[in-house]
Coordinates of C-alpha atoms and ligand atoms in Angstrom, one line a residue:
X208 CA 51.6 -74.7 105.6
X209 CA 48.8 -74.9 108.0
X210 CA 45.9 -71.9 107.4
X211 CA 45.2 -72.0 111.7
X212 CA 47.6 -71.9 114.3
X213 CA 47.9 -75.3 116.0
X214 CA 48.5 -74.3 119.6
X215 CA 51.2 -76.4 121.6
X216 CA 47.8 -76.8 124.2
X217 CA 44.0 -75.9 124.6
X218 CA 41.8 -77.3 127.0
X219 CA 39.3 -79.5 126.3
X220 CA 35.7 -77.8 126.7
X221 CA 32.2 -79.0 126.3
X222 CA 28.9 -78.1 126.6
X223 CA 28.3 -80.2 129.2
X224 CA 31.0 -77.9 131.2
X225 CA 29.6 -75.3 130.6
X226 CA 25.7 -77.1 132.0
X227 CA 27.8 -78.0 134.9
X228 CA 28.8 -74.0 135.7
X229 CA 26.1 -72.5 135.0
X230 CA 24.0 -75.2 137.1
X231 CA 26.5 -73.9 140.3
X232 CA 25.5 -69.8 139.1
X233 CA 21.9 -70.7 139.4
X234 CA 21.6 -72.1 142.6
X235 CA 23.3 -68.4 144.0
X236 CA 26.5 -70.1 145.7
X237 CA 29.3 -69.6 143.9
X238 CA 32.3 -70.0 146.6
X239 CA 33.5 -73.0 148.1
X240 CA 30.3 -75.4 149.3
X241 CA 28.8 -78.5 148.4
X242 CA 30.6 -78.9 144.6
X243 CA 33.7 -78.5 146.1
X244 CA 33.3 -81.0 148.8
X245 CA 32.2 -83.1 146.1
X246 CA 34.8 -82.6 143.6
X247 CA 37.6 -83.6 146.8
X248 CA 35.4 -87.1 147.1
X249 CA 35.6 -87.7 143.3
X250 CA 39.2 -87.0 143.1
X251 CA 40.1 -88.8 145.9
X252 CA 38.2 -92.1 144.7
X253 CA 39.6 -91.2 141.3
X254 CA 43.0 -91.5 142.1
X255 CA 42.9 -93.2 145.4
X256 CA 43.9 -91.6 147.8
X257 CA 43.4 -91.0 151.7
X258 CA 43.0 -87.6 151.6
X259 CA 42.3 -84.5 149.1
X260 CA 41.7 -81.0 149.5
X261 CA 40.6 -78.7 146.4
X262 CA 42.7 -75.1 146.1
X263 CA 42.9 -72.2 144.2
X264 CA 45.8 -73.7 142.1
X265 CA 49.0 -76.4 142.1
X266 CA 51.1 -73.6 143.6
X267 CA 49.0 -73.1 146.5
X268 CA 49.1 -77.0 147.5
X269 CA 52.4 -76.8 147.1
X270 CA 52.7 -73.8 149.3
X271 CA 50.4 -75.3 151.8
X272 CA 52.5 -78.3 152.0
X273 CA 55.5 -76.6 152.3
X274 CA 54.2 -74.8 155.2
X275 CA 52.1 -77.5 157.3
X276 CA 56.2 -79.0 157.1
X277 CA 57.6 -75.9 159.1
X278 CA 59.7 -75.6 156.2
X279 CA 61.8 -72.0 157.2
X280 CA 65.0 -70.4 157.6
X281 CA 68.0 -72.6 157.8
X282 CA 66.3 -75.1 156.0
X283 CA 67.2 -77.2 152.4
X284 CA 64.5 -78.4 150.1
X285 CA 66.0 -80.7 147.5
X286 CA 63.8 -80.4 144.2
X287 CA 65.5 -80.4 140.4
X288 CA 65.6 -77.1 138.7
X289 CA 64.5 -79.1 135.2
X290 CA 60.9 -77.8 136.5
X291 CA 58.2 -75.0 136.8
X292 CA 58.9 -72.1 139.1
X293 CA 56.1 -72.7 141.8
X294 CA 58.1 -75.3 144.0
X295 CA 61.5 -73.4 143.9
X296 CA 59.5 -69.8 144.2
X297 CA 58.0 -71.3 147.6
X298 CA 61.2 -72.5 149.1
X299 CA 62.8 -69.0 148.9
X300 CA 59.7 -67.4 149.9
X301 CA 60.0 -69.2 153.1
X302 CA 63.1 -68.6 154.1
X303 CA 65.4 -71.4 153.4
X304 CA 67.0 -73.1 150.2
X305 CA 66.3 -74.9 147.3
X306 CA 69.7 -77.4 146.7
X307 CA 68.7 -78.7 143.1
X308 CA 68.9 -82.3 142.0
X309 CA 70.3 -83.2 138.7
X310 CA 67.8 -84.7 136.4
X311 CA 68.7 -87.8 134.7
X312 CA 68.8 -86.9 130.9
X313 CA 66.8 -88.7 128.9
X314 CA 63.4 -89.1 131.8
X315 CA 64.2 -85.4 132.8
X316 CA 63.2 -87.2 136.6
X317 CA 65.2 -87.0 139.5
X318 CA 66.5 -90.5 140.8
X319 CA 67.4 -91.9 144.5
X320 CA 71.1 -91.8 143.8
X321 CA 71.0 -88.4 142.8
X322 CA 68.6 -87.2 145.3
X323 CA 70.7 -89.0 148.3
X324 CA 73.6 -87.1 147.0
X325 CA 72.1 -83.9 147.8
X326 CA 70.7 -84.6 150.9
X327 CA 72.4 -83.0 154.3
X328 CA 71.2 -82.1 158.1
X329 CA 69.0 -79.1 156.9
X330 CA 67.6 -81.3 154.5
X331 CA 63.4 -80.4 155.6
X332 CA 61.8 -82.2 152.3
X333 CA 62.0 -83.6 148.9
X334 CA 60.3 -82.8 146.1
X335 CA 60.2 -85.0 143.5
X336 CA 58.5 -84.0 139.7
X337 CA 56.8 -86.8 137.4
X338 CA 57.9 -84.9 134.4
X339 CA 55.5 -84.3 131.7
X340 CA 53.1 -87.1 133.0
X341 CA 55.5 -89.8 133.6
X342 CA 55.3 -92.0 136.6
X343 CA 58.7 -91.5 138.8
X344 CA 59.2 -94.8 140.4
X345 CA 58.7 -93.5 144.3
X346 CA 59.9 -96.7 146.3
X347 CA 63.3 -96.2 145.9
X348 CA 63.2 -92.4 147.0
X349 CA 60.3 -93.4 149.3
X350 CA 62.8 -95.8 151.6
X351 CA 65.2 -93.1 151.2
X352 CA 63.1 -90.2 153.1
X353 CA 61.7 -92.8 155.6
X354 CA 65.3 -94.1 155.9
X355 CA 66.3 -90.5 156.9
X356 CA 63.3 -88.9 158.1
X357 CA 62.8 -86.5 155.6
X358 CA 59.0 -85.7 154.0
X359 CA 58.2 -86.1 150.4
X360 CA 55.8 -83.6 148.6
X361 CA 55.3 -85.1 145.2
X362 CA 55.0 -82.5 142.0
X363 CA 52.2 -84.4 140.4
X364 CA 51.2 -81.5 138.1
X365 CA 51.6 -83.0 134.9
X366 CA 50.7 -86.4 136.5
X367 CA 47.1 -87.1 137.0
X368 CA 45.6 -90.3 135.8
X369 CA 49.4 -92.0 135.7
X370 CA 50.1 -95.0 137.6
X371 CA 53.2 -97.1 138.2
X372 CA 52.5 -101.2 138.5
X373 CA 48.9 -99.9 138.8
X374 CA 49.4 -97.8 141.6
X375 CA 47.8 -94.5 140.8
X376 CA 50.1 -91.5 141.3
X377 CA 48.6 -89.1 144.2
X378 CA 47.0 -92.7 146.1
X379 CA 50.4 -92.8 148.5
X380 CA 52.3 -90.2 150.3
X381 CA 51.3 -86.4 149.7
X382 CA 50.6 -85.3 146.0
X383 CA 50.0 -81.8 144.8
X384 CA 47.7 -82.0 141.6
X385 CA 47.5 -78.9 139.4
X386 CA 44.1 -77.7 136.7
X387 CA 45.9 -75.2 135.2
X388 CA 44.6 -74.8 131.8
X389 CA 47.6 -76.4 130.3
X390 CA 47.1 -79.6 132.1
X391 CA 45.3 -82.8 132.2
X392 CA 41.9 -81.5 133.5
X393 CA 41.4 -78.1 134.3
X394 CA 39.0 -75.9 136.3
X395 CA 40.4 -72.6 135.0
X396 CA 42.8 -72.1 137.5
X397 CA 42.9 -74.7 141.0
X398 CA 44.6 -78.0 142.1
X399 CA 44.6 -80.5 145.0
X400 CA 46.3 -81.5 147.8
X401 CA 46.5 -85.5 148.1
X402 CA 47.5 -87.0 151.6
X403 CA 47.8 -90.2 153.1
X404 CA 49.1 -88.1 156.2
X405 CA 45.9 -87.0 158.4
X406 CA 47.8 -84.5 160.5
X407 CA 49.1 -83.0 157.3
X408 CA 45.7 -83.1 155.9
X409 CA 44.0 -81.8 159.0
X410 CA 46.8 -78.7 158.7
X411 CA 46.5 -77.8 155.2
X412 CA 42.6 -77.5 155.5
X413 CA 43.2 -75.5 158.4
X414 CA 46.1 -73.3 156.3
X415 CA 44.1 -73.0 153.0
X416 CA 41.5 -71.0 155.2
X417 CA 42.8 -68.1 156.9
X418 CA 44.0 -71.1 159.6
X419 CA 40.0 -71.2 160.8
X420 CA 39.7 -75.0 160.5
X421 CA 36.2 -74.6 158.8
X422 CA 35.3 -72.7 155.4
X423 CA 32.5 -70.4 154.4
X424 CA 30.2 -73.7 153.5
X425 CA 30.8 -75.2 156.9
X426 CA 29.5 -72.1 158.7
X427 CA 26.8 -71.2 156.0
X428 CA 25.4 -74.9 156.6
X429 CA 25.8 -74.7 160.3
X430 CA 23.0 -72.0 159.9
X431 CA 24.5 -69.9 162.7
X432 CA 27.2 -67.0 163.1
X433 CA 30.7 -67.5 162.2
X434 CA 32.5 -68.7 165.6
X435 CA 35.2 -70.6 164.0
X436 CA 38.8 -68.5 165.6
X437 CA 42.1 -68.1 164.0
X438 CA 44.3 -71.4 165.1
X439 CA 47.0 -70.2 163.2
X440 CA 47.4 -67.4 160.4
X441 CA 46.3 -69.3 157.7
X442 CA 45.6 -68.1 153.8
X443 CA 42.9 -67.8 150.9
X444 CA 43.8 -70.6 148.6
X445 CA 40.3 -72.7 149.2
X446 CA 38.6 -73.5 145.5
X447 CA 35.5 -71.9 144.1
X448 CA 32.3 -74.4 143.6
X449 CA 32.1 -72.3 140.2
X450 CA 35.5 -74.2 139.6
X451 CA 34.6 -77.3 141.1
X452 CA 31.5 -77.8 139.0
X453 CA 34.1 -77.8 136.4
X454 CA 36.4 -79.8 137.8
X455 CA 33.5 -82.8 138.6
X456 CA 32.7 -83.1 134.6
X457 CA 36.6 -82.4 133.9
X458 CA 37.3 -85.4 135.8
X459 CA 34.0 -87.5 133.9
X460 CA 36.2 -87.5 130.7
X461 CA 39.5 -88.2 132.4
X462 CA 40.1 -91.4 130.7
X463 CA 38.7 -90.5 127.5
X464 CA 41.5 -87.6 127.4
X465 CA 44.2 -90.2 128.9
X466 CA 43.3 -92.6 125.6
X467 CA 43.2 -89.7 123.5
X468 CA 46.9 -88.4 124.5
X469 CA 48.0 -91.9 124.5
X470 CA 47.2 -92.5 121.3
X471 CA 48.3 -89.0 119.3
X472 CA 51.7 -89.5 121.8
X473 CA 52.2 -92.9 120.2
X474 CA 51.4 -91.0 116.7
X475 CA 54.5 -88.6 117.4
X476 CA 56.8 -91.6 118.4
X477 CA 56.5 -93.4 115.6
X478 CA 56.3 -90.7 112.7
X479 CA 59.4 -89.1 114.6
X480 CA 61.6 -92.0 114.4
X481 CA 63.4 -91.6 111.5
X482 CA 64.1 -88.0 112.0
X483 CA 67.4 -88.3 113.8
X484 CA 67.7 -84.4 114.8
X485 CA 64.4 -85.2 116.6
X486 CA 65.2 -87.0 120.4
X487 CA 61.9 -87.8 122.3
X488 CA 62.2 -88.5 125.9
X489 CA 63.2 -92.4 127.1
X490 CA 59.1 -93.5 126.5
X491 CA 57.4 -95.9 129.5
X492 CA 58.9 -99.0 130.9
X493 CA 56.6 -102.1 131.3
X494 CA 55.6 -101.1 134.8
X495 CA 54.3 -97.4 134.0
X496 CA 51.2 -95.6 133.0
X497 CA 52.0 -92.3 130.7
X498 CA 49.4 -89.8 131.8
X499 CA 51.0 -87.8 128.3
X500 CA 50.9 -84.5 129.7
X501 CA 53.2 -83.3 127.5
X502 CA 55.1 -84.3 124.5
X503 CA 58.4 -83.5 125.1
X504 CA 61.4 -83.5 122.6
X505 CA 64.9 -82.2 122.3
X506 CA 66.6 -80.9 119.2
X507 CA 70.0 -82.6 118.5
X508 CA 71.8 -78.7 117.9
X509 CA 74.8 -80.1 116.3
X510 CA 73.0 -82.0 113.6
X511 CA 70.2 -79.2 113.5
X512 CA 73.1 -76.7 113.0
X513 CA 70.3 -74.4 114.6
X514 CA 69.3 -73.1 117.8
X515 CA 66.2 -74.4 119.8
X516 CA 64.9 -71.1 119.8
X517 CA 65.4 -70.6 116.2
X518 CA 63.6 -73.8 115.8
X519 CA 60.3 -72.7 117.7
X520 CA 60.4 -69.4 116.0
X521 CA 60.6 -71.3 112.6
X522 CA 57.7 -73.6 113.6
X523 CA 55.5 -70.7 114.9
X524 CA 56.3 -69.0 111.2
X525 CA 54.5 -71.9 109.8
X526 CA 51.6 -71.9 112.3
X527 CA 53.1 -74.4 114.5
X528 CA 52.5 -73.5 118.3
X529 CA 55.3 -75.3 120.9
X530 CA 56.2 -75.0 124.4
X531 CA 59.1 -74.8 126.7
X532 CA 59.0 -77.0 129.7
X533 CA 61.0 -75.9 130.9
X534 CA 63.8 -73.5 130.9
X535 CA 66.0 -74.6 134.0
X536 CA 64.7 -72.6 137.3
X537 CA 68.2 -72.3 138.1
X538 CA 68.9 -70.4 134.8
X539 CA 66.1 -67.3 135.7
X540 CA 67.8 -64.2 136.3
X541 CA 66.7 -64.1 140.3
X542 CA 68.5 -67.0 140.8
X543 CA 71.4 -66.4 138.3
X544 CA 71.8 -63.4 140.8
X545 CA 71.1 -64.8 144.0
X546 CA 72.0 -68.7 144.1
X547 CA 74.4 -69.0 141.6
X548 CA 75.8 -72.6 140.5
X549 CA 78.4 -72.7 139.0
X550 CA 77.8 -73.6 135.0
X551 CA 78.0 -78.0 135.0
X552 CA 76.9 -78.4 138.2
X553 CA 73.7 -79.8 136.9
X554 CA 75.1 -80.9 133.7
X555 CA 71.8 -83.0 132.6
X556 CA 69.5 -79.9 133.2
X557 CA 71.6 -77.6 131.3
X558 CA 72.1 -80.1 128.6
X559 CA 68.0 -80.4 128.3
X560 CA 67.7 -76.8 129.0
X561 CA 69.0 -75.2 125.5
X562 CA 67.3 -78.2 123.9
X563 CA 64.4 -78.8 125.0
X564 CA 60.8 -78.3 123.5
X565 CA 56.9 -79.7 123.5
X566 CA 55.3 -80.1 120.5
X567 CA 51.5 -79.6 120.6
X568 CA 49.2 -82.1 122.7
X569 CA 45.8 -82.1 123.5
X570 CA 42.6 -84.4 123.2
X571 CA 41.0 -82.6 120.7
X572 CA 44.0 -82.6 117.8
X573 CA 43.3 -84.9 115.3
X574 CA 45.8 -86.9 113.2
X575 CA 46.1 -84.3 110.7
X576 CA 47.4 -81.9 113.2
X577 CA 49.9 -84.7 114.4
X578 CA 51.0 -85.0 110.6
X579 CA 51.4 -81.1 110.4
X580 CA 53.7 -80.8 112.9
X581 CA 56.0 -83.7 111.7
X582 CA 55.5 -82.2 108.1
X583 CA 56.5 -78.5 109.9
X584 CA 59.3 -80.1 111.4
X585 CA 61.1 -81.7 108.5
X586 CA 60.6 -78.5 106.3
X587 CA 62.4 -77.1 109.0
X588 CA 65.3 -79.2 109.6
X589 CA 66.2 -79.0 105.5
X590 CA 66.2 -75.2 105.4
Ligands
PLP43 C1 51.6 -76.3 136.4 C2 52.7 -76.7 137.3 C3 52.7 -76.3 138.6 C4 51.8 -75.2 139.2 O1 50.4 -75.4 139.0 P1 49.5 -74.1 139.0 O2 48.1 -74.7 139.1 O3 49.7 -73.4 137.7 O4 49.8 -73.3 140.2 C5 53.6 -76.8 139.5 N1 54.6 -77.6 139.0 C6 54.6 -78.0 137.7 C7 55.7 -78.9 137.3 C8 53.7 -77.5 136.8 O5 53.8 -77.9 135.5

């Protein structure tokens, strides 16, 4: 057994990081200025796209997107429930409904069948997931919300540095990006709002600033007194250059991190395969880039002849950290109480959702760790 806990995540950190935020403390300003503007440029040459707007986190631009939609009362967002909280959280907090799209069972992605299928006059947006840093293949849905007129905000969370036939996600349509410490890059907490949409663009920097249309930096550099007006009643999700410093040498290393996930991902495939309680999800086709967020794997409970959660809690005995991504949104107690669905309705989700489990990835694990956990896992499959 293992003498340290391997964690199932841990953000990569260096000292030239920490150079990078304490460079932004020294020059006395702190909130969001000229690193932040610069971090936007970076990540939208990075990944390509028209537009990008730094925030206080993944949520926020997903809130902020939701909103500069008018999405309200009376209204349906379709989005799966085989995902974090944040989207599904937002919908209700605004008034109107999340209608969940199955997941199909072995990509844990949404497809254009299945998201047609839920679609209805209220229908105000889609939002899609590329789960655990898999590419969804967007032209399909992409025809279907032009086809019907209905906006897609893509969950790109777990996606940044992927890319389908070479098309980075985040470069088309309207992305939300999250740095949560968990994730590809992170900047403590933030995330970013990619748009190919300039009136969407031009509403969410409005939104993420108390709806003023200019932040603190514009009217600091403008030299004079603040005469920027409410447009609209707006919020406080605009990004710290204290977390944009870290962001900029974050993003420096992205492809080094990519390689590195790639290759430790590969690792787990491989030494995996003959363990036949052990299912990884379906792995890349030809046409897609794996940004390897997470490494995702469901236990086969009939042949385990043990629960999932008696499986982590055996794994964390021997030092073995793993995560949960995700128990199904649907399945929370609020909305077991307040949108029931009727047990199969989303028989894919449920399926994944009492198996499901991600073993430990991050950049700095070495192949030792990988051979640990495989080690961890077959001890705990004979017991
Ligand atoms: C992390 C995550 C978010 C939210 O990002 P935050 O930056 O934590 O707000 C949204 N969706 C998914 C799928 C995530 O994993």
């Amino acid at each position: 057994m293992r003498n340290e806990f391997l964690p199932f995540s841990r953000p990569c950190l260096s000292a030239e990081d920490a150079d990078s935020v304490r460079e932004v403390l020294a020059s006395g300003w702190v909130t969001t200025g000229p690193k932040a503007a610069l971090f936007e440029d970076r990540f939208r040459e990075a990944v390509g796209a028209g537009g990008a707007v730094a925030l206080a986190s993944g949520t926020a631009g997903l809130h902020l997107a939701l909103k500069a939609l008018d999405v309200g009362p009376g209204d349906d967002v379709v989005t799966p429930s085989m995902t974090w909280v944040s989207a599904v959280n937002l919908i209700v907090l605004a008034g109107a409904r999340p209608v969940f799209a199955d997941v199909e069972r072995d990509s844990l992605m949404v497809s254009a069948e299945t998201l047609e299928g839920c679609l209805s006059d209220r229908t105000k947006a889609i939002v899609p997931v590329h789960f655990a840093g898999a590419p969804l293949d967007m032209d399909a849905m992409r025809s279907l919300g032009s086809r019907r007129g209905i906006p897609i905000v893509e969950d790109a969370a777990h996606a940044l540095g992927a890319r389908r036939r070479g098309v980075p996600v985040g470069s088309r349509g309207s992305a939300v990006f999250s740095f949560h410490p968990s994730k590809n890059i992170t900047t403590g907490e933030g995330g970013m709002l990619c748009t190919d949409d300039e009136k969407l663009l031009e509403r969410v920097r409005r939104l993420k600033f108390h709806g003023l249309g200019k932040d603190a930096y514009d009217r600091q550099s403008q030299g004079r007194a603040p005469l920027a007006e409410v447009l609209e009643p707006g919020f406080k999700y605009n990004m710290t250059d204290i977390a944009a410093a870290l962001g900029l040498s974050q993003l420096r290393r992205l492809a080094e991190f990519s390689a590195r996930r790639r290759e430790l991902a590969l690792l787990y495939l491989e030494r995996l395969a003959d363990i036949e309680e052990i299912l990884p999800l379906l792995p890349p086709d030809s046409n897609a880039e794996h940004a390897w967020h997470l490494f995702v794997v469901r236990l086969d409970i009939n042949k385990a002849g043990l629960s999932r959660d008696v499986f982590m809690e055996r794994l964390r005995a021997v030092n073995i950290g793993t995560g949960l991504h995700f128990k199904a949104v649907h399945l929370h107690r609020y909305y077991r109480e307040h949108l029931p669905i009727p047990p199969g309705s989303l028989p894919n989700t449920e399926w994944n959702s009492e198996r499901i489990c991600s073993l430990p990835l991050f950049p700095d694990m070495t192949e030792e760790d990988v051979g640990d956990v495989v080690a961890a896992i077959k001890e705990t499959l004979k017991r």
